[in-house]
Amino acid sequence: MLKVGIYWFCNDLRLLDNSMLLKAATEVDKLICIYCFDPLWLLPNRYGLVSMSVNRVSFLKESLIELDKQLLHGSLMDWAAKTTTFPHS
């Protein structure tokens, strides 16, 4: 029976020195990697402050594109679930 696991990328989008990701990859036959972007991060909170600036969104987008390349081309695991939607910046 195929053992499937899920790894949810949060703040740490690194592959090589990500101990939890490597541990998960060694314990299953197929690892589904996901990242969730919450559009609420772009809205002002009750104090009028935004959790994520335009620069941070741009950096995050670039980081996810690089992560996508690494996972799709000779990577450690399958990038089996990928949905990334960013607001227009």
N, C-alpha and C. Protein backbone atom coordinates (compact mmCIF):
# COMPACT_ATOMS: atom_id res chain seq x y z
N MET A 1 0.84 -1.18 0.00
CA MET A 1 0.00 0.00 0.00
C MET A 1 0.89 1.24 0.00
N LEU A 2 0.55 2.19 -0.87
CA LEU A 2 1.31 3.43 -1.01
C LEU A 2 1.07 4.34 0.19
N LYS A 3 2.15 4.77 0.81
CA LYS A 3 2.08 5.65 1.96
C LYS A 3 2.22 7.10 1.47
N VAL A 4 1.17 7.91 1.65
CA VAL A 4 1.15 9.28 1.16
C VAL A 4 1.17 10.24 2.35
N GLY A 5 1.97 11.29 2.23
CA GLY A 5 2.03 12.31 3.27
C GLY A 5 1.82 13.69 2.69
N ILE A 6 1.52 14.64 3.56
CA ILE A 6 1.34 16.03 3.15
C ILE A 6 2.32 16.89 3.93
N TYR A 7 3.00 17.77 3.21
CA TYR A 7 3.86 18.76 3.86
C TYR A 7 3.33 20.14 3.51
N TRP A 8 3.02 20.91 4.52
CA TRP A 8 2.47 22.23 4.35
C TRP A 8 3.59 23.24 4.59
N PHE A 9 4.00 23.90 3.50
CA PHE A 9 5.00 24.96 3.63
C PHE A 9 4.36 26.15 4.29
N CYS A 10 5.02 26.68 5.32
CA CYS A 10 4.53 27.88 5.99
C CYS A 10 5.51 29.02 5.71
N ASN A 11 6.34 29.35 6.67
CA ASN A 11 7.32 30.43 6.49
C ASN A 11 8.63 29.94 5.91
N ASP A 12 8.98 28.70 6.13
CA ASP A 12 10.26 28.16 5.68
C ASP A 12 10.09 27.47 4.33
N LEU A 13 10.52 28.14 3.26
CA LEU A 13 10.36 27.60 1.92
C LEU A 13 11.65 26.94 1.40
N ARG A 14 12.59 26.69 2.30
CA ARG A 14 13.86 26.06 1.89
C ARG A 14 13.65 24.55 1.75
N LEU A 15 14.48 23.95 0.90
CA LEU A 15 14.43 22.50 0.72
C LEU A 15 15.57 21.78 1.43
N LEU A 16 16.78 22.17 1.13
CA LEU A 16 17.94 21.37 1.54
C LEU A 16 18.17 21.32 3.04
N ASP A 17 17.98 22.40 3.74
CA ASP A 17 18.23 22.38 5.18
C ASP A 17 16.93 22.48 5.99
N ASN A 18 15.87 21.97 5.43
CA ASN A 18 14.57 21.96 6.09
C ASN A 18 14.37 20.56 6.71
N SER A 19 14.71 20.44 7.96
CA SER A 19 14.73 19.12 8.61
C SER A 19 13.35 18.45 8.65
N MET A 20 12.30 19.22 8.86
CA MET A 20 10.96 18.62 8.91
C MET A 20 10.52 18.10 7.54
N LEU A 21 10.86 18.83 6.50
CA LEU A 21 10.54 18.40 5.14
C LEU A 21 11.31 17.12 4.80
N LEU A 22 12.58 17.08 5.12
CA LEU A 22 13.38 15.89 4.85
C LEU A 22 12.87 14.68 5.64
N LYS A 23 12.49 14.92 6.88
CA LYS A 23 11.93 13.84 7.71
C LYS A 23 10.65 13.30 7.09
N ALA A 24 9.77 14.21 6.68
CA ALA A 24 8.51 13.79 6.05
C ALA A 24 8.77 13.01 4.77
N ALA A 25 9.72 13.46 3.96
CA ALA A 25 10.02 12.81 2.68
C ALA A 25 10.55 11.40 2.87
N THR A 26 11.25 11.14 3.97
CA THR A 26 11.81 9.81 4.20
C THR A 26 10.80 8.84 4.79
N GLU A 27 9.69 9.34 5.29
CA GLU A 27 8.71 8.48 5.96
C GLU A 27 7.54 8.04 5.07
N VAL A 28 7.48 8.57 3.83
CA VAL A 28 6.36 8.24 2.95
C VAL A 28 6.86 7.88 1.56
N ASP A 29 5.98 7.26 0.77
CA ASP A 29 6.30 6.93 -0.61
C ASP A 29 6.05 8.12 -1.54
N LYS A 30 5.05 8.90 -1.22
CA LYS A 30 4.71 10.09 -2.01
C LYS A 30 4.39 11.22 -1.04
N LEU A 31 5.03 12.35 -1.26
CA LEU A 31 4.81 13.51 -0.39
C LEU A 31 4.15 14.61 -1.21
N ILE A 32 3.00 15.05 -0.76
CA ILE A 32 2.28 16.13 -1.41
C ILE A 32 2.65 17.42 -0.68
N CYS A 33 3.20 18.36 -1.42
CA CYS A 33 3.64 19.63 -0.83
C CYS A 33 2.66 20.72 -1.21
N ILE A 34 2.27 21.51 -0.22
CA ILE A 34 1.32 22.59 -0.48
C ILE A 34 1.79 23.88 0.19
N TYR A 35 1.32 24.98 -0.35
CA TYR A 35 1.51 26.29 0.27
C TYR A 35 0.18 27.02 0.14
N CYS A 36 -0.25 27.65 1.19
CA CYS A 36 -1.52 28.39 1.17
C CYS A 36 -1.25 29.87 1.37
N PHE A 37 -1.75 30.67 0.46
CA PHE A 37 -1.66 32.12 0.57
C PHE A 37 -3.02 32.64 1.00
N ASP A 38 -3.04 33.37 2.08
CA ASP A 38 -4.30 33.91 2.60
C ASP A 38 -4.45 35.36 2.13
N PRO A 39 -5.43 35.64 1.28
CA PRO A 39 -5.62 37.01 0.79
C PRO A 39 -5.89 38.02 1.91
N LEU A 40 -6.29 37.54 3.07
CA LEU A 40 -6.53 38.45 4.20
C LEU A 40 -5.24 39.12 4.67
N TRP A 41 -4.09 38.52 4.34
CA TRP A 41 -2.81 39.13 4.70
C TRP A 41 -2.63 40.50 4.06
N LEU A 42 -3.38 40.75 2.99
CA LEU A 42 -3.24 42.01 2.25
C LEU A 42 -4.21 43.08 2.71
N LEU A 43 -5.15 42.70 3.56
CA LEU A 43 -6.15 43.66 4.03
C LEU A 43 -5.71 44.30 5.34
N PRO A 44 -6.07 45.55 5.55
CA PRO A 44 -5.73 46.20 6.83
C PRO A 44 -6.47 45.54 8.00
N ASN A 45 -5.77 45.46 9.12
CA ASN A 45 -6.40 44.92 10.33
C ASN A 45 -7.19 46.03 11.02
N ARG A 46 -7.64 45.78 12.20
CA ARG A 46 -8.47 46.78 12.89
C ARG A 46 -7.70 48.05 13.25
N TYR A 47 -6.37 47.97 13.19
CA TYR A 47 -5.54 49.14 13.46
C TYR A 47 -5.11 49.85 12.17
N GLY A 48 -5.57 49.33 11.03
CA GLY A 48 -5.22 49.93 9.75
C GLY A 48 -3.90 49.47 9.19
N LEU A 49 -3.30 48.46 9.80
CA LEU A 49 -2.00 47.95 9.35
C LEU A 49 -2.19 46.71 8.48
N VAL A 50 -1.37 46.60 7.46
CA VAL A 50 -1.42 45.45 6.56
C VAL A 50 -0.34 44.46 7.00
N SER A 51 -0.71 43.19 7.07
CA SER A 51 0.24 42.16 7.52
C SER A 51 1.38 41.95 6.54
N MET A 52 1.11 42.13 5.25
CA MET A 52 2.11 41.83 4.24
C MET A 52 2.19 42.98 3.23
N SER A 53 3.36 43.58 3.14
CA SER A 53 3.54 44.69 2.21
C SER A 53 3.67 44.19 0.78
N VAL A 54 3.62 45.12 -0.16
CA VAL A 54 3.78 44.78 -1.58
C VAL A 54 5.15 44.15 -1.82
N ASN A 55 6.17 44.66 -1.15
CA ASN A 55 7.52 44.10 -1.30
C ASN A 55 7.59 42.67 -0.78
N ARG A 56 6.95 42.42 0.34
CA ARG A 56 6.93 41.07 0.91
C ARG A 56 6.17 40.11 -0.01
N VAL A 57 5.07 40.55 -0.58
CA VAL A 57 4.31 39.72 -1.51
C VAL A 57 5.16 39.39 -2.72
N SER A 58 5.88 40.38 -3.23
CA SER A 58 6.76 40.16 -4.38
C SER A 58 7.86 39.14 -4.05
N PHE A 59 8.47 39.29 -2.88
CA PHE A 59 9.51 38.35 -2.45
C PHE A 59 8.94 36.95 -2.29
N LEU A 60 7.77 36.85 -1.70
CA LEU A 60 7.12 35.55 -1.50
C LEU A 60 6.82 34.89 -2.85
N LYS A 61 6.32 35.67 -3.77
CA LYS A 61 6.00 35.15 -5.10
C LYS A 61 7.26 34.61 -5.78
N GLU A 62 8.36 35.37 -5.73
CA GLU A 62 9.63 34.94 -6.31
C GLU A 62 10.13 33.66 -5.63
N SER A 63 9.99 33.61 -4.31
CA SER A 63 10.43 32.43 -3.56
C SER A 63 9.62 31.20 -3.93
N LEU A 64 8.32 31.36 -4.12
CA LEU A 64 7.47 30.23 -4.50
C LEU A 64 7.75 29.77 -5.93
N ILE A 65 8.08 30.70 -6.81
CA ILE A 65 8.45 30.32 -8.17
C ILE A 65 9.73 29.49 -8.15
N GLU A 66 10.69 29.91 -7.34
CA GLU A 66 11.95 29.16 -7.22
C GLU A 66 11.71 27.79 -6.57
N LEU A 67 10.88 27.74 -5.56
CA LEU A 67 10.53 26.48 -4.92
C LEU A 67 9.87 25.54 -5.92
N ASP A 68 8.98 26.08 -6.72
CA ASP A 68 8.31 25.31 -7.75
C ASP A 68 9.32 24.69 -8.71
N LYS A 69 10.29 25.48 -9.15
CA LYS A 69 11.33 24.98 -10.06
C LYS A 69 12.12 23.85 -9.41
N GLN A 70 12.50 24.05 -8.16
CA GLN A 70 13.30 23.04 -7.45
C GLN A 70 12.52 21.75 -7.27
N LEU A 71 11.25 21.85 -6.95
CA LEU A 71 10.45 20.65 -6.70
C LEU A 71 10.10 19.92 -7.99
N LEU A 72 9.95 20.64 -9.08
CA LEU A 72 9.57 20.00 -10.34
C LEU A 72 10.75 19.41 -11.10
N HIS A 73 11.95 19.87 -10.83
CA HIS A 73 13.12 19.44 -11.61
C HIS A 73 14.14 18.74 -10.72
N GLY A 74 14.06 17.43 -10.67
CA GLY A 74 15.03 16.64 -9.92
C GLY A 74 15.02 16.89 -8.44
N SER A 75 13.87 16.92 -7.88
CA SER A 75 13.75 17.27 -6.47
C SER A 75 13.67 16.05 -5.57
N LEU A 76 13.44 16.32 -4.33
CA LEU A 76 13.37 15.28 -3.31
C LEU A 76 12.01 14.61 -3.24
N MET A 77 10.98 15.29 -3.70
CA MET A 77 9.64 14.75 -3.58
C MET A 77 8.74 15.30 -4.68
N ASP A 78 7.51 14.83 -4.73
CA ASP A 78 6.56 15.30 -5.74
C ASP A 78 5.90 16.59 -5.29
N TRP A 79 5.76 17.48 -6.22
CA TRP A 79 5.03 18.73 -6.00
C TRP A 79 3.66 18.45 -6.56
N ALA A 80 2.92 17.59 -5.86
CA ALA A 80 1.69 17.02 -6.39
C ALA A 80 0.49 17.95 -6.27
N ALA A 81 0.53 18.84 -5.33
CA ALA A 81 -0.60 19.75 -5.16
C ALA A 81 -0.06 21.16 -5.16
N LYS A 82 -0.45 21.93 -6.15
CA LYS A 82 0.07 23.28 -6.24
C LYS A 82 -1.02 24.23 -6.69
N THR A 83 -1.39 25.14 -5.84
CA THR A 83 -2.32 26.19 -6.21
C THR A 83 -1.78 27.48 -5.63
N THR A 84 -1.36 28.37 -6.49
CA THR A 84 -0.85 29.64 -6.03
C THR A 84 -1.57 30.75 -6.76
N THR A 85 -2.30 31.53 -6.03
CA THR A 85 -3.00 32.66 -6.62
C THR A 85 -2.55 33.91 -5.88
N PHE A 86 -2.01 34.85 -6.63
CA PHE A 86 -1.57 36.10 -6.03
C PHE A 86 -2.41 37.23 -6.57
N PRO A 87 -2.67 38.21 -5.74
CA PRO A 87 -3.37 39.38 -6.24
C PRO A 87 -2.45 40.14 -7.19
N HIS A 88 -3.04 40.89 -8.07
CA HIS A 88 -2.24 41.69 -8.99
C HIS A 88 -1.54 42.79 -8.20
N SER A 89 -0.23 42.91 -8.45
CA SER A 89 0.53 43.93 -7.71
C SER A 89 1.07 44.97 -8.65
